[in-house]
Each structure stands twice: as structure tokens, then as C-alpha cells.
């Protein structure tokens, strides 16, 4: 046999072996990335895990997790030679509801007002009812924590 024939025979044999390996793998390729560590399809599970924050169990879980994070932060500060955090006062500050409805920077409030007015103009152009400007400003500032 000459060299060209050997190349063709080896290529054909390799193609047949590759085809048999692919067919024999079954659904192995479909399961790649689908195990317990995969991220596909787990979005719903993440949102529904644990008690709702409005329940007593949810608030207790929130407090326990915040306490753990603050303790870890305090431990890291101590390891660097800094003063330890007062965990209880930090936790109280984090869990306290804001006293004023929307504190904030007047410039930020004016910028949000401009955005709300522009949104209202677009809503009116589409034939929708405009939003109440002050209420929408307060809502947006609460959403961003400003």
C-alpha cells in the first residue's frame, strides 16, 4: 500500500471510532453542567428558599445572618489590630427602620424629579395616565436607599 491509501484508511477508521464513541455516550453531553453545582434552572429555588422576611422566622433568620457577618467583620478588624465592633449597636442600626421617609441630597431629588417628569411625558404620549410626581420620587429614592 502506498502512503495515500494508508492515510485514507486511518482517517476512515478514526471517523468510525469517533462516531461509535459519540453514539455510545448517550445523554452524557446533555448532562454537562446540570448537576447540583450547575446554575441552570435554580433561579426559582433561590427565590423561594427560607422563610419570608415579613414573618417572625424570617426576621430571626435575617438577624442571625447579620450577626454572623458583623462578627466576622469584627474578627477581621481584631486580626488587623483595630478595635472590635460593637456588634449589638451595629445590628440595631442595620435593622432599624429609617426615621424620615426619604432623607437625601436635594440635587439627587431634583435629578430624580427630572427623570420622573420625562417618564410622565412619555406615558402621556403613549396615552397612559401620568404618575404622581412626588410619590414616584419618594418611591424611587426609597428603592435606591437615597
mmCIF file of the C-alpha atoms, coordinates in Angstrom:
data_MODEL
# 
_entry.id   MODEL 
# 
loop_
_atom_site.group_PDB 
_atom_site.id 
_atom_site.type_symbol 
_atom_site.label_atom_id 
_atom_site.label_alt_id 
_atom_site.label_comp_id 
_atom_site.label_asym_id 
_atom_site.label_entity_id 
_atom_site.label_seq_id 
_atom_site.pdbx_PDB_ins_code 
_atom_site.Cartn_x 
_atom_site.Cartn_y 
_atom_site.Cartn_z 
_atom_site.occupancy 
_atom_site.B_iso_or_equiv 
_atom_site.pdbx_formal_charge 
_atom_site.auth_seq_id 
_atom_site.auth_comp_id 
_atom_site.auth_asym_id 
_atom_site.auth_atom_id 
_atom_site.pdbx_PDB_model_num 
ATOM 1   C CA . UNK A 1 1   ? 0.000   0.000  0.000  1.00 0.00 ? 1   UNK A CA 1 
ATOM 2   C CA . UNK A 1 2   ? 1.144   3.428  -0.745 1.00 0.00 ? 2   UNK A CA 1 
ATOM 3   C CA . UNK A 1 3   ? 1.151   6.333  1.738  1.00 0.00 ? 3   UNK A CA 1 
ATOM 4   C CA . UNK A 1 4   ? -2.057  7.986  0.461  1.00 0.00 ? 4   UNK A CA 1 
ATOM 5   C CA . UNK A 1 5   ? -4.071  4.783  0.907  1.00 0.00 ? 5   UNK A CA 1 
ATOM 6   C CA . UNK A 1 6   ? -2.819  4.400  4.496  1.00 0.00 ? 6   UNK A CA 1 
ATOM 7   C CA . UNK A 1 7   ? -3.904  7.976  5.314  1.00 0.00 ? 7   UNK A CA 1 
ATOM 8   C CA . UNK A 1 8   ? -7.382  7.398  3.882  1.00 0.00 ? 8   UNK A CA 1 
ATOM 9   C CA . UNK A 1 9   ? -7.833  4.072  5.732  1.00 0.00 ? 9   UNK A CA 1 
ATOM 10  C CA . UNK A 1 10  ? -6.660  5.546  9.049  1.00 0.00 ? 10  UNK A CA 1 
ATOM 11  C CA . UNK A 1 11  ? -8.982  8.548  8.595  1.00 0.00 ? 11  UNK A CA 1 
ATOM 12  C CA . UNK A 1 12  ? -11.985 6.339  7.838  1.00 0.00 ? 12  UNK A CA 1 
ATOM 13  C CA . UNK A 1 13  ? -11.261 4.066  10.816 1.00 0.00 ? 13  UNK A CA 1 
ATOM 14  C CA . UNK A 1 14  ? -10.885 7.109  13.100 1.00 0.00 ? 14  UNK A CA 1 
ATOM 15  C CA . UNK A 1 15  ? -14.179 8.540  11.817 1.00 0.00 ? 15  UNK A CA 1 
ATOM 16  C CA . UNK A 1 16  ? -15.986 5.253  12.520 1.00 0.00 ? 16  UNK A CA 1 
ATOM 17  C CA . UNK A 1 17  ? -14.472 5.033  16.022 1.00 0.00 ? 17  UNK A CA 1 
ATOM 18  C CA . UNK A 1 18  ? -15.428 8.659  16.708 1.00 0.00 ? 18  UNK A CA 1 
ATOM 19  C CA . UNK A 1 19  ? -18.988 8.064  15.506 1.00 0.00 ? 19  UNK A CA 1 
ATOM 20  C CA . UNK A 1 20  ? -19.317 4.971  17.710 1.00 0.00 ? 20  UNK A CA 1 
ATOM 21  C CA . UNK A 1 21  ? -17.964 6.891  20.720 1.00 0.00 ? 21  UNK A CA 1 
ATOM 22  C CA . UNK A 1 22  ? -20.451 9.702  20.110 1.00 0.00 ? 22  UNK A CA 1 
ATOM 23  C CA . UNK A 1 23  ? -23.389 7.312  19.793 1.00 0.00 ? 23  UNK A CA 1 
ATOM 24  C CA . UNK A 1 24  ? -22.232 5.343  22.838 1.00 0.00 ? 24  UNK A CA 1 
ATOM 25  C CA . UNK A 1 25  ? -22.058 8.437  25.012 1.00 0.00 ? 25  UNK A CA 1 
ATOM 26  C CA . UNK A 1 26  ? -25.842 8.637  25.084 1.00 0.00 ? 26  UNK A CA 1 
ATOM 27  C CA . UNK A 1 27  ? -27.064 11.606 27.060 1.00 0.00 ? 27  UNK A CA 1 
ATOM 28  C CA . UNK A 1 28  ? -23.726 12.323 28.698 1.00 0.00 ? 28  UNK A CA 1 
ATOM 29  C CA . UNK A 1 29  ? -23.286 15.588 26.791 1.00 0.00 ? 29  UNK A CA 1 
ATOM 30  C CA . UNK A 1 30  ? -26.758 16.762 27.769 1.00 0.00 ? 30  UNK A CA 1 
ATOM 31  C CA . UNK A 1 31  ? -25.961 16.412 31.469 1.00 0.00 ? 31  UNK A CA 1 
ATOM 32  C CA . UNK A 1 32  ? -22.802 18.541 31.404 1.00 0.00 ? 32  UNK A CA 1 
ATOM 33  C CA . UNK A 1 33  ? -23.284 21.472 33.797 1.00 0.00 ? 33  UNK A CA 1 
ATOM 34  C CA . UNK A 1 34  ? -26.619 20.195 35.055 1.00 0.00 ? 34  UNK A CA 1 
ATOM 35  C CA . UNK A 1 35  ? -25.506 18.743 38.383 1.00 0.00 ? 35  UNK A CA 1 
ATOM 36  C CA . UNK A 1 36  ? -26.080 20.137 41.843 1.00 0.00 ? 36  UNK A CA 1 
ATOM 37  C CA . UNK A 1 37  ? -23.394 22.759 41.233 1.00 0.00 ? 37  UNK A CA 1 
ATOM 38  C CA . UNK A 1 38  ? -24.857 23.944 37.926 1.00 0.00 ? 38  UNK A CA 1 
ATOM 39  C CA . UNK A 1 39  ? -26.763 27.210 37.733 1.00 0.00 ? 39  UNK A CA 1 
ATOM 40  C CA . UNK A 1 40  ? -29.407 26.366 35.138 1.00 0.00 ? 40  UNK A CA 1 
ATOM 41  C CA . UNK A 1 41  ? -32.934 26.137 36.475 1.00 0.00 ? 41  UNK A CA 1 
ATOM 42  C CA . UNK A 1 42  ? -32.115 27.051 40.066 1.00 0.00 ? 42  UNK A CA 1 
ATOM 43  C CA . UNK A 1 43  ? -33.330 30.658 39.936 1.00 0.00 ? 43  UNK A CA 1 
ATOM 44  C CA . UNK A 1 44  ? -36.760 29.734 41.292 1.00 0.00 ? 44  UNK A CA 1 
ATOM 45  C CA . UNK A 1 45  ? -35.213 27.661 44.092 1.00 0.00 ? 45  UNK A CA 1 
ATOM 46  C CA . UNK A 1 46  ? -33.066 30.581 45.229 1.00 0.00 ? 46  UNK A CA 1 
ATOM 47  C CA . UNK A 1 47  ? -36.016 32.968 45.438 1.00 0.00 ? 47  UNK A CA 1 
ATOM 48  C CA . UNK A 1 48  ? -38.222 30.577 47.412 1.00 0.00 ? 48  UNK A CA 1 
ATOM 49  C CA . UNK A 1 49  ? -35.640 29.288 49.859 1.00 0.00 ? 49  UNK A CA 1 
ATOM 50  C CA . UNK A 1 50  ? -36.135 30.231 53.516 1.00 0.00 ? 50  UNK A CA 1 
ATOM 51  C CA . UNK A 1 51  ? -38.976 31.937 55.327 1.00 0.00 ? 51  UNK A CA 1 
ATOM 52  C CA . UNK A 1 52  ? -40.465 35.190 54.101 1.00 0.00 ? 52  UNK A CA 1 
ATOM 53  C CA . UNK A 1 53  ? -38.891 38.284 55.629 1.00 0.00 ? 53  UNK A CA 1 
ATOM 54  C CA . UNK A 1 54  ? -42.291 39.503 56.839 1.00 0.00 ? 54  UNK A CA 1 
ATOM 55  C CA . UNK A 1 55  ? -42.619 36.532 59.220 1.00 0.00 ? 55  UNK A CA 1 
ATOM 56  C CA . UNK A 1 56  ? -41.047 36.259 62.659 1.00 0.00 ? 56  UNK A CA 1 
ATOM 57  C CA . UNK A 1 57  ? -38.911 33.353 61.444 1.00 0.00 ? 57  UNK A CA 1 
ATOM 58  C CA . UNK A 1 58  ? -37.686 35.439 58.510 1.00 0.00 ? 58  UNK A CA 1 
ATOM 59  C CA . UNK A 1 59  ? -36.728 38.352 60.738 1.00 0.00 ? 59  UNK A CA 1 
ATOM 60  C CA . UNK A 1 60  ? -34.958 35.996 63.152 1.00 0.00 ? 60  UNK A CA 1 
ATOM 61  C CA . UNK A 1 61  ? -33.020 34.439 60.289 1.00 0.00 ? 61  UNK A CA 1 
ATOM 62  C CA . UNK A 1 62  ? -32.115 37.887 58.959 1.00 0.00 ? 62  UNK A CA 1 
ATOM 63  C CA . UNK A 1 63  ? -30.885 38.953 62.387 1.00 0.00 ? 63  UNK A CA 1 
ATOM 64  C CA . UNK A 1 64  ? -28.834 35.767 62.823 1.00 0.00 ? 64  UNK A CA 1 
ATOM 65  C CA . UNK A 1 65  ? -27.187 36.171 59.418 1.00 0.00 ? 65  UNK A CA 1 
ATOM 66  C CA . UNK A 1 66  ? -26.437 39.850 60.010 1.00 0.00 ? 66  UNK A CA 1 
ATOM 67  C CA . UNK A 1 67  ? -24.960 38.986 63.400 1.00 0.00 ? 67  UNK A CA 1 
ATOM 68  C CA . UNK A 1 68  ? -22.701 36.369 61.766 1.00 0.00 ? 68  UNK A CA 1 
ATOM 69  C CA . UNK A 1 69  ? -21.482 38.849 59.148 1.00 0.00 ? 69  UNK A CA 1 
ATOM 70  C CA . UNK A 1 70  ? -20.840 41.539 61.752 1.00 0.00 ? 70  UNK A CA 1 
ATOM 71  C CA . UNK A 1 71  ? -18.976 39.052 63.955 1.00 0.00 ? 71  UNK A CA 1 
ATOM 72  C CA . UNK A 1 72  ? -16.779 38.055 61.005 1.00 0.00 ? 72  UNK A CA 1 
ATOM 73  C CA . UNK A 1 73  ? -16.133 41.725 60.218 1.00 0.00 ? 73  UNK A CA 1 
ATOM 74  C CA . UNK A 1 74  ? -15.218 42.363 63.838 1.00 0.00 ? 74  UNK A CA 1 
ATOM 75  C CA . UNK A 1 75  ? -12.897 39.347 63.884 1.00 0.00 ? 75  UNK A CA 1 
ATOM 76  C CA . UNK A 1 76  ? -11.100 40.596 60.762 1.00 0.00 ? 76  UNK A CA 1 
ATOM 77  C CA . UNK A 1 77  ? -10.689 44.035 62.349 1.00 0.00 ? 77  UNK A CA 1 
ATOM 78  C CA . UNK A 1 78  ? -9.226  42.482 65.500 1.00 0.00 ? 78  UNK A CA 1 
ATOM 79  C CA . UNK A 1 79  ? -6.834  40.377 63.413 1.00 0.00 ? 79  UNK A CA 1 
ATOM 80  C CA . UNK A 1 80  ? -5.555  43.595 61.803 1.00 0.00 ? 80  UNK A CA 1 
ATOM 81  C CA . UNK A 1 81  ? -5.062  45.142 65.235 1.00 0.00 ? 81  UNK A CA 1 
ATOM 82  C CA . UNK A 1 82  ? -8.033  47.503 65.009 1.00 0.00 ? 82  UNK A CA 1 
ATOM 83  C CA . UNK A 1 83  ? -10.766 47.980 67.591 1.00 0.00 ? 83  UNK A CA 1 
ATOM 84  C CA . UNK A 1 84  ? -13.537 45.404 67.640 1.00 0.00 ? 84  UNK A CA 1 
ATOM 85  C CA . UNK A 1 85  ? -17.029 46.361 66.508 1.00 0.00 ? 85  UNK A CA 1 
ATOM 86  C CA . UNK A 1 86  ? -19.897 46.723 68.940 1.00 0.00 ? 86  UNK A CA 1 
ATOM 87  C CA . UNK A 1 87  ? -21.978 44.070 67.217 1.00 0.00 ? 87  UNK A CA 1 
ATOM 88  C CA . UNK A 1 88  ? -25.224 44.781 69.053 1.00 0.00 ? 88  UNK A CA 1 
ATOM 89  C CA . UNK A 1 89  ? -25.228 48.505 68.238 1.00 0.00 ? 89  UNK A CA 1 
ATOM 90  C CA . UNK A 1 90  ? -24.268 47.836 64.606 1.00 0.00 ? 90  UNK A CA 1 
ATOM 91  C CA . UNK A 1 91  ? -27.027 45.237 64.348 1.00 0.00 ? 91  UNK A CA 1 
ATOM 92  C CA . UNK A 1 92  ? -29.575 47.616 65.857 1.00 0.00 ? 92  UNK A CA 1 
ATOM 93  C CA . UNK A 1 93  ? -28.575 50.292 63.353 1.00 0.00 ? 93  UNK A CA 1 
ATOM 94  C CA . UNK A 1 94  ? -28.902 47.900 60.426 1.00 0.00 ? 94  UNK A CA 1 
ATOM 95  C CA . UNK A 1 95  ? -32.272 46.541 61.495 1.00 0.00 ? 95  UNK A CA 1 
ATOM 96  C CA . UNK A 1 96  ? -33.802 49.899 62.441 1.00 0.00 ? 96  UNK A CA 1 
ATOM 97  C CA . UNK A 1 97  ? -36.312 51.313 60.016 1.00 0.00 ? 97  UNK A CA 1 
ATOM 98  C CA . UNK A 1 98  ? -35.483 54.766 58.639 1.00 0.00 ? 98  UNK A CA 1 
ATOM 99  C CA . UNK A 1 99  ? -36.928 57.618 60.693 1.00 0.00 ? 99  UNK A CA 1 
ATOM 100 C CA . UNK A 1 100 ? -37.594 60.058 57.892 1.00 0.00 ? 100 UNK A CA 1 
ATOM 101 C CA . UNK A 1 101 ? -39.424 58.801 54.828 1.00 0.00 ? 101 UNK A CA 1 
ATOM 102 C CA . UNK A 1 102 ? -36.852 59.937 52.290 1.00 0.00 ? 102 UNK A CA 1 
ATOM 103 C CA . UNK A 1 103 ? -33.757 61.711 53.502 1.00 0.00 ? 103 UNK A CA 1 
ATOM 104 C CA . UNK A 1 104 ? -31.348 62.724 50.865 1.00 0.00 ? 104 UNK A CA 1 
ATOM 105 C CA . UNK A 1 105 ? -29.466 65.110 48.749 1.00 0.00 ? 105 UNK A CA 1 
ATOM 106 C CA . UNK A 1 106 ? -31.583 67.880 47.177 1.00 0.00 ? 106 UNK A CA 1 
ATOM 107 C CA . UNK A 1 107 ? -29.571 67.592 43.955 1.00 0.00 ? 107 UNK A CA 1 
ATOM 108 C CA . UNK A 1 108 ? -30.348 63.866 43.779 1.00 0.00 ? 108 UNK A CA 1 
ATOM 109 C CA . UNK A 1 109 ? -34.008 64.564 44.430 1.00 0.00 ? 109 UNK A CA 1 
ATOM 110 C CA . UNK A 1 110 ? -34.066 67.135 41.611 1.00 0.00 ? 110 UNK A CA 1 
ATOM 111 C CA . UNK A 1 111 ? -32.368 64.706 39.223 1.00 0.00 ? 111 UNK A CA 1 
ATOM 112 C CA . UNK A 1 112 ? -34.919 62.019 40.043 1.00 0.00 ? 112 UNK A CA 1 
ATOM 113 C CA . UNK A 1 113 ? -37.682 64.609 39.558 1.00 0.00 ? 113 UNK A CA 1 
ATOM 114 C CA . UNK A 1 114 ? -36.396 65.318 36.044 1.00 0.00 ? 114 UNK A CA 1 
ATOM 115 C CA . UNK A 1 115 ? -36.417 61.594 35.254 1.00 0.00 ? 115 UNK A CA 1 
ATOM 116 C CA . UNK A 1 116 ? -39.965 61.193 36.573 1.00 0.00 ? 116 UNK A CA 1 
ATOM 117 C CA . UNK A 1 117 ? -41.191 64.189 34.568 1.00 0.00 ? 117 UNK A CA 1 
ATOM 118 C CA . UNK A 1 118 ? -39.562 62.777 31.416 1.00 0.00 ? 118 UNK A CA 1 
ATOM 119 C CA . UNK A 1 119 ? -41.167 59.388 32.098 1.00 0.00 ? 119 UNK A CA 1 
ATOM 120 C CA . UNK A 1 120 ? -44.539 61.091 32.569 1.00 0.00 ? 120 UNK A CA 1 
ATOM 121 C CA . UNK A 1 121 ? -44.131 62.864 29.225 1.00 0.00 ? 121 UNK A CA 1 
ATOM 122 C CA . UNK A 1 122 ? -43.524 59.506 27.535 1.00 0.00 ? 122 UNK A CA 1 
ATOM 123 C CA . UNK A 1 123 ? -46.505 57.955 29.342 1.00 0.00 ? 123 UNK A CA 1 
ATOM 124 C CA . UNK A 1 124 ? -48.779 60.797 28.217 1.00 0.00 ? 124 UNK A CA 1 
ATOM 125 C CA . UNK A 1 125 ? -47.520 60.427 24.632 1.00 0.00 ? 125 UNK A CA 1 
ATOM 126 C CA . UNK A 1 126 ? -48.471 56.712 24.773 1.00 0.00 ? 126 UNK A CA 1 
ATOM 127 C CA . UNK A 1 127 ? -51.900 57.597 26.118 1.00 0.00 ? 127 UNK A CA 1 
ATOM 128 C CA . UNK A 1 128 ? -51.260 56.326 29.664 1.00 0.00 ? 128 UNK A CA 1 
ATOM 129 C CA . UNK A 1 129 ? -52.074 58.159 32.873 1.00 0.00 ? 129 UNK A CA 1 
ATOM 130 C CA . UNK A 1 130 ? -49.156 60.145 34.328 1.00 0.00 ? 130 UNK A CA 1 
ATOM 131 C CA . UNK A 1 131 ? -47.618 59.145 37.639 1.00 0.00 ? 131 UNK A CA 1 
ATOM 132 C CA . UNK A 1 132 ? -47.942 61.361 40.718 1.00 0.00 ? 132 UNK A CA 1 
ATOM 133 C CA . UNK A 1 133 ? -44.539 63.064 40.676 1.00 0.00 ? 133 UNK A CA 1 
ATOM 134 C CA . UNK A 1 134 ? -43.777 63.422 44.407 1.00 0.00 ? 134 UNK A CA 1 
ATOM 135 C CA . UNK A 1 135 ? -44.926 59.900 45.260 1.00 0.00 ? 135 UNK A CA 1 
ATOM 136 C CA . UNK A 1 136 ? -42.857 58.450 42.415 1.00 0.00 ? 136 UNK A CA 1 
ATOM 137 C CA . UNK A 1 137 ? -39.795 60.438 43.520 1.00 0.00 ? 137 UNK A CA 1 
ATOM 138 C CA . UNK A 1 138 ? -40.175 59.124 47.081 1.00 0.00 ? 138 UNK A CA 1 
ATOM 139 C CA . UNK A 1 139 ? -40.621 55.553 45.804 1.00 0.00 ? 139 UNK A CA 1 
ATOM 140 C CA . UNK A 1 140 ? -37.534 55.682 43.605 1.00 0.00 ? 140 UNK A CA 1 
ATOM 141 C CA . UNK A 1 141 ? -35.382 57.224 46.323 1.00 0.00 ? 141 UNK A CA 1 
ATOM 142 C CA . UNK A 1 142 ? -36.504 54.503 48.746 1.00 0.00 ? 142 UNK A CA 1 
ATOM 143 C CA . UNK A 1 143 ? -35.664 51.838 46.161 1.00 0.00 ? 143 UNK A CA 1 
ATOM 144 C CA . UNK A 1 144 ? -32.083 53.056 45.805 1.00 0.00 ? 144 UNK A CA 1 
ATOM 145 C CA . UNK A 1 145 ? -31.666 53.813 49.502 1.00 0.00 ? 145 UNK A CA 1 
ATOM 146 C CA . UNK A 1 146 ? -31.125 57.529 48.942 1.00 0.00 ? 146 UNK A CA 1 
# 
